[in-house]
Amino acid sequence: MNKFRKRFEEAFRLYFILVTLISILLMVLGLMFDSDRVFGYEVFLSPLIYAAIGVIPCFFTDSEKELSMKMLIIRRAVVLLVIEAMMLTLAYSAESIPTERKGVVPGIAIGIVVVFILSSVIEYVFELAGARELNEALLAYQNSENERL
Amino acid sequence: MELKLKKVPAEEPEVLEIRCHKVTDNIQEIISFVKSRQGQLCAYVEGQSIEVPVIDVFYAESVDNRLFIYTAKESYELRLKLYELEEMLKGKSFIRVQKGMLLNLLKVKSIKPALSGRYTALLKNGEEIVISRKYVPDFKDTLKGRR
């Protein structure tokens, strides 16, 4: 239960990082390829839906095995490929995305890679903050243990 | 084996004597346990027995069903299982950080994040040990005094 909760918390955090980054990506791609287009309010749902799709692999790629750094990188690459495939399938099936226009599909594909890398960087920044707290706790622990000895 | 316990006055030294026909693995295990309680681990290098102070141990690792302890520069083999050593060192500054590894928190210089929720512990001798994701919550709880 605790494991599931932790995974859910991580997915939740990643979800909101993705919502923000995808909103920015949609704005950039929109300005580049379809700047005259007018949308209704329902367009605000798009980042929420795309982010939800981006989070799905989190629930299937978490293994109990202690993976080596090489295996972790390979796993991340596979996750990226799966997300690319899902997003491009969605892009081709959605009528609102002009995939027939030159540059739109590569733009989406590159955008997904950029969002993927940025979300990893933001998560790393969060973990850095966590590590800073742990280092402070480690120092306090070592001081108290040394006093005890 | 018969077990005898005799209380002695405070001025007399405390003695634990084992009388046995042969030093079996079980006896060796008892010796290791007693020594660990006294801050010493009974280790082996090329078949020779040597006592290693617990405070000098950086980490212990189980490799192919053999248990090794690592000090700043040396490594020694212990004739124990990892879970037995973990039990012996309970209450000391050792914590499980991987399925087959115990880490001495007093020998950690700093901690930095690794990929996917894991952390890397930089030891005072320059070595790096990965704290696997599964053991991160226990690690945090120990440092924050919740365990």
PDB file of N, CA and C in Angstrom, chain B residues 41-90:
ATOM      1  N   LEU B  41      34.940  -7.489  14.886  1.00  0.00           N
ATOM      2  CA  LEU B  41      34.403  -8.505  13.988  1.00  0.00           C
ATOM      3  C   LEU B  41      35.511  -9.511  13.693  1.00  0.00           C
ATOM      4  N   CYS B  42      35.145 -10.776  13.721  1.00  0.00           N
ATOM      5  CA  CYS B  42      36.118 -11.828  13.456  1.00  0.00           C
ATOM      6  C   CYS B  42      36.153 -12.072  11.942  1.00  0.00           C
ATOM      7  N   ALA B  43      37.205 -11.580  11.294  1.00  0.00           N
ATOM      8  CA  ALA B  43      37.277 -11.653   9.830  1.00  0.00           C
ATOM      9  C   ALA B  43      38.432 -12.551   9.394  1.00  0.00           C
ATOM     10  N   TYR B  44      38.476 -12.827   8.105  1.00  0.00           N
ATOM     11  CA  TYR B  44      39.509 -13.718   7.570  1.00  0.00           C
ATOM     12  C   TYR B  44      40.171 -13.110   6.336  1.00  0.00           C
ATOM     13  N   VAL B  45      41.496 -13.257   6.295  1.00  0.00           N
ATOM     14  CA  VAL B  45      42.247 -12.883   5.087  1.00  0.00           C
ATOM     15  C   VAL B  45      43.155 -14.061   4.763  1.00  0.00           C
ATOM     16  N   GLU B  46      42.966 -14.614   3.578  1.00  0.00           N
ATOM     17  CA  GLU B  46      43.724 -15.785   3.130  1.00  0.00           C
ATOM     18  C   GLU B  46      43.752 -16.884   4.212  1.00  0.00           C
ATOM     19  N   GLY B  47      42.618 -17.145   4.793  1.00  0.00           N
ATOM     20  CA  GLY B  47      42.487 -18.210   5.786  1.00  0.00           C
ATOM     21  C   GLY B  47      42.919 -17.814   7.187  1.00  0.00           C
ATOM     22  N   GLN B  48      43.570 -16.685   7.335  1.00  0.00           N
ATOM     23  CA  GLN B  48      44.032 -16.231   8.648  1.00  0.00           C
ATOM     24  C   GLN B  48      42.949 -15.406   9.333  1.00  0.00           C
ATOM     25  N   SER B  49      42.732 -15.696  10.614  1.00  0.00           N
ATOM     26  CA  SER B  49      41.718 -14.967  11.373  1.00  0.00           C
ATOM     27  C   SER B  49      42.287 -13.630  11.851  1.00  0.00           C
ATOM     28  N   ILE B  50      41.469 -12.611  11.769  1.00  0.00           N
ATOM     29  CA  ILE B  50      41.913 -11.273  12.186  1.00  0.00           C
ATOM     30  C   ILE B  50      40.723 -10.536  12.802  1.00  0.00           C
ATOM     31  N   GLU B  51      40.983  -9.706  13.788  1.00  0.00           N
ATOM     32  CA  GLU B  51      39.889  -8.942  14.399  1.00  0.00           C
ATOM     33  C   GLU B  51      39.842  -7.541  13.812  1.00  0.00           C
ATOM     34  N   VAL B  52      38.673  -7.166  13.340  1.00  0.00           N
ATOM     35  CA  VAL B  52      38.518  -5.842  12.726  1.00  0.00           C
ATOM     36  C   VAL B  52      37.549  -5.023  13.579  1.00  0.00           C
ATOM     37  N   PRO B  53      37.983  -3.857  14.063  1.00  0.00           N
ATOM     38  CA  PRO B  53      37.042  -3.025  14.851  1.00  0.00           C
ATOM     39  C   PRO B  53      35.845  -2.589  13.996  1.00  0.00           C
ATOM     40  N   VAL B  54      34.659  -2.703  14.564  1.00  0.00           N
ATOM     41  CA  VAL B  54      33.428  -2.337  13.835  1.00  0.00           C
ATOM     42  C   VAL B  54      33.503  -0.885  13.344  1.00  0.00           C
ATOM     43  N   ILE B  55      34.097  -0.023  14.161  1.00  0.00           N
ATOM     44  CA  ILE B  55      34.128   1.403  13.788  1.00  0.00           C
ATOM     45  C   ILE B  55      34.981   1.669  12.546  1.00  0.00           C
ATOM     46  N   ASP B  56      35.832   0.683  12.173  1.00  0.00           N
ATOM     47  CA  ASP B  56      36.671   0.870  10.973  1.00  0.00           C
ATOM     48  C   ASP B  56      35.963   0.418   9.694  1.00  0.00           C
ATOM     49  N   VAL B  57      34.828  -0.268   9.860  1.00  0.00           N
ATOM     50  CA  VAL B  57      34.141  -0.835   8.688  1.00  0.00           C
ATOM     51  C   VAL B  57      33.330   0.247   7.971  1.00  0.00           C
ATOM     52  N   PHE B  58      33.553   0.363   6.675  1.00  0.00           N
ATOM     53  CA  PHE B  58      32.801   1.320   5.858  1.00  0.00           C
ATOM     54  C   PHE B  58      31.484   0.699   5.403  1.00  0.00           C
ATOM     55  N   TYR B  59      31.589  -0.520   4.866  1.00  0.00           N
ATOM     56  CA  TYR B  59      30.370  -1.225   4.452  1.00  0.00           C
ATOM     57  C   TYR B  59      30.617  -2.723   4.377  1.00  0.00           C
ATOM     58  N   ALA B  60      29.535  -3.459   4.324  1.00  0.00           N
ATOM     59  CA  ALA B  60      29.611  -4.916   4.197  1.00  0.00           C
ATOM     60  C   ALA B  60      28.796  -5.310   2.973  1.00  0.00           C
ATOM     61  N   GLU B  61      29.349  -6.248   2.202  1.00  0.00           N
ATOM     62  CA  GLU B  61      28.650  -6.629   0.976  1.00  0.00           C
ATOM     63  C   GLU B  61      28.647  -8.142   0.812  1.00  0.00           C
ATOM     64  N   SER B  62      27.494  -8.642   0.410  1.00  0.00           N
ATOM     65  CA  SER B  62      27.371 -10.069   0.151  1.00  0.00           C
ATOM     66  C   SER B  62      27.577 -10.296  -1.343  1.00  0.00           C
ATOM     67  N   VAL B  63      28.582 -11.110  -1.677  1.00  0.00           N
ATOM     68  CA  VAL B  63      28.877 -11.410  -3.095  1.00  0.00           C
ATOM     69  C   VAL B  63      28.934 -12.922  -3.259  1.00  0.00           C
ATOM     70  N   ASP B  64      28.081 -13.460  -4.112  1.00  0.00           N
ATOM     71  CA  ASP B  64      28.028 -14.912  -4.370  1.00  0.00           C
ATOM     72  C   ASP B  64      27.985 -15.718  -3.061  1.00  0.00           C
ATOM     73  N   ASN B  65      27.092 -15.334  -2.191  1.00  0.00           N
ATOM     74  CA  ASN B  65      26.907 -16.029  -0.907  1.00  0.00           C
ATOM     75  C   ASN B  65      28.097 -15.925   0.043  1.00  0.00           C
ATOM     76  N   ARG B  66      29.029 -15.026  -0.245  1.00  0.00           N
ATOM     77  CA  ARG B  66      30.133 -14.779   0.682  1.00  0.00           C
ATOM     78  C   ARG B  66      30.029 -13.338   1.148  1.00  0.00           C
ATOM     79  N   LEU B  67      30.353 -13.133   2.421  1.00  0.00           N
ATOM     80  CA  LEU B  67      30.199 -11.795   2.987  1.00  0.00           C
ATOM     81  C   LEU B  67      31.564 -11.131   3.192  1.00  0.00           C
ATOM     82  N   PHE B  68      31.681  -9.924   2.689  1.00  0.00           N
ATOM     83  CA  PHE B  68      32.938  -9.176   2.827  1.00  0.00           C
ATOM     84  C   PHE B  68      32.675  -7.863   3.552  1.00  0.00           C
ATOM     85  N   ILE B  69      33.672  -7.461   4.352  1.00  0.00           N
ATOM     86  CA  ILE B  69      33.599  -6.126   4.951  1.00  0.00           C
ATOM     87  C   ILE B  69      34.731  -5.294   4.365  1.00  0.00           C
ATOM     88  N   TYR B  70      34.481  -4.008   4.240  1.00  0.00           N
ATOM     89  CA  TYR B  70      35.464  -3.121   3.623  1.00  0.00           C
ATOM     90  C   TYR B  70      35.815  -1.997   4.594  1.00  0.00           C
ATOM     91  N   THR B  71      37.096  -1.848   4.838  1.00  0.00           N
ATOM     92  CA  THR B  71      37.568  -0.718   5.634  1.00  0.00           C
ATOM     93  C   THR B  71      38.075   0.345   4.646  1.00  0.00           C
ATOM     94  N   ALA B  72      38.782   1.351   5.119  1.00  0.00           N
ATOM     95  CA  ALA B  72      39.214   2.424   4.216  1.00  0.00           C
ATOM     96  C   ALA B  72      39.981   1.885   3.010  1.00  0.00           C
ATOM     97  N   LYS B  73      40.862   0.915   3.261  1.00  0.00           N
ATOM     98  CA  LYS B  73      41.691   0.411   2.149  1.00  0.00           C
ATOM     99  C   LYS B  73      41.635  -1.102   1.974  1.00  0.00           C
ATOM    100  N   GLU B  74      41.189  -1.833   3.001  1.00  0.00           N
ATOM    101  CA  GLU B  74      41.255  -3.293   2.953  1.00  0.00           C
ATOM    102  C   GLU B  74      39.874  -3.920   2.873  1.00  0.00           C
ATOM    103  N   SER B  75      39.853  -5.178   2.453  1.00  0.00           N
ATOM    104  CA  SER B  75      38.600  -5.950   2.518  1.00  0.00           C
ATOM    105  C   SER B  75      38.886  -7.285   3.190  1.00  0.00           C
ATOM    106  N   TYR B  76      37.910  -7.767   3.932  1.00  0.00           N
ATOM    107  CA  TYR B  76      38.052  -9.013   4.679  1.00  0.00           C
ATOM    108  C   TYR B  76      36.786  -9.841   4.498  1.00  0.00           C
ATOM    109  N   GLU B  77      36.944 -11.149   4.642  1.00  0.00           N
ATOM    110  CA  GLU B  77      35.770 -12.008   4.537  1.00  0.00           C
ATOM    111  C   GLU B  77      35.252 -12.350   5.931  1.00  0.00           C
ATOM    112  N   LEU B  78      33.950 -12.390   6.071  1.00  0.00           N
ATOM    113  CA  LEU B  78      33.342 -12.820   7.333  1.00  0.00           C
ATOM    114  C   LEU B  78      32.651 -14.155   7.094  1.00  0.00           C
ATOM    115  N   ARG B  79      32.682 -15.041   8.068  1.00  0.00           N
ATOM    116  CA  ARG B  79      31.988 -16.322   7.913  1.00  0.00           C
ATOM    117  C   ARG B  79      30.601 -16.215   8.532  1.00  0.00           C
ATOM    118  N   LEU B  80      29.862 -15.313   7.978  1.00  0.00           N
ATOM    119  CA  LEU B  80      28.500 -15.035   8.449  1.00  0.00           C
ATOM    120  C   LEU B  80      27.622 -14.768   7.244  1.00  0.00           C
ATOM    121  N   LYS B  81      26.327 -14.751   7.480  1.00  0.00           N
ATOM    122  CA  LYS B  81      25.388 -14.295   6.449  1.00  0.00           C
ATOM    123  C   LYS B  81      25.130 -12.812   6.700  1.00  0.00           C
ATOM    124  N   LEU B  82      24.699 -12.131   5.652  1.00  0.00           N
ATOM    125  CA  LEU B  82      24.482 -10.683   5.798  1.00  0.00           C
ATOM    126  C   LEU B  82      23.428 -10.378   6.865  1.00  0.00           C
ATOM    127  N   TYR B  83      22.353 -11.199   6.880  1.00  0.00           N
ATOM    128  CA  TYR B  83      21.292 -10.924   7.858  1.00  0.00           C
ATOM    129  C   TYR B  83      21.779 -11.147   9.292  1.00  0.00           C
ATOM    130  N   GLU B  84      22.738 -12.086   9.441  1.00  0.00           N
ATOM    131  CA  GLU B  84      23.295 -12.330  10.779  1.00  0.00           C
ATOM    132  C   GLU B  84      24.120 -11.122  11.228  1.00  0.00           C
ATOM    133  N   LEU B  85      24.914 -10.596  10.285  1.00  0.00           N
ATOM    134  CA  LEU B  85      25.724  -9.414  10.607  1.00  0.00           C
ATOM    135  C   LEU B  85      24.805  -8.222  10.910  1.00  0.00           C
ATOM    136  N   GLU B  86      23.752  -8.112  10.103  1.00  0.00           N
ATOM    137  CA  GLU B  86      22.801  -7.007  10.308  1.00  0.00           C
ATOM    138  C   GLU B  86      22.194  -7.086  11.719  1.00  0.00           C
ATOM    139  N   GLU B  87      21.869  -8.309  12.132  1.00  0.00           N
ATOM    140  CA  GLU B  87      21.304  -8.530  13.475  1.00  0.00           C
ATOM    141  C   GLU B  87      22.325  -8.150  14.557  1.00  0.00           C
ATOM    142  N   MET B  88      23.587  -8.558  14.316  1.00  0.00           N
ATOM    143  CA  MET B  88      24.650  -8.256  15.290  1.00  0.00           C
ATOM    144  C   MET B  88      24.890  -6.753  15.435  1.00  0.00           C
ATOM    145  N   LEU B  89      24.757  -6.058  14.312  1.00  0.00           N
ATOM    146  CA  LEU B  89      25.080  -4.627  14.315  1.00  0.00           C
ATOM    147  C   LEU B  89      23.858  -3.752  14.580  1.00  0.00           C
ATOM    148  N   LYS B  90      22.764  -4.390  14.948  1.00  0.00           N
ATOM    149  CA  LYS B  90      21.549  -3.635  15.254  1.00  0.00           C
ATOM    150  C   LYS B  90      21.827  -2.631  16.370  1.00  0.00           C
TER     151      LYS B  90
END
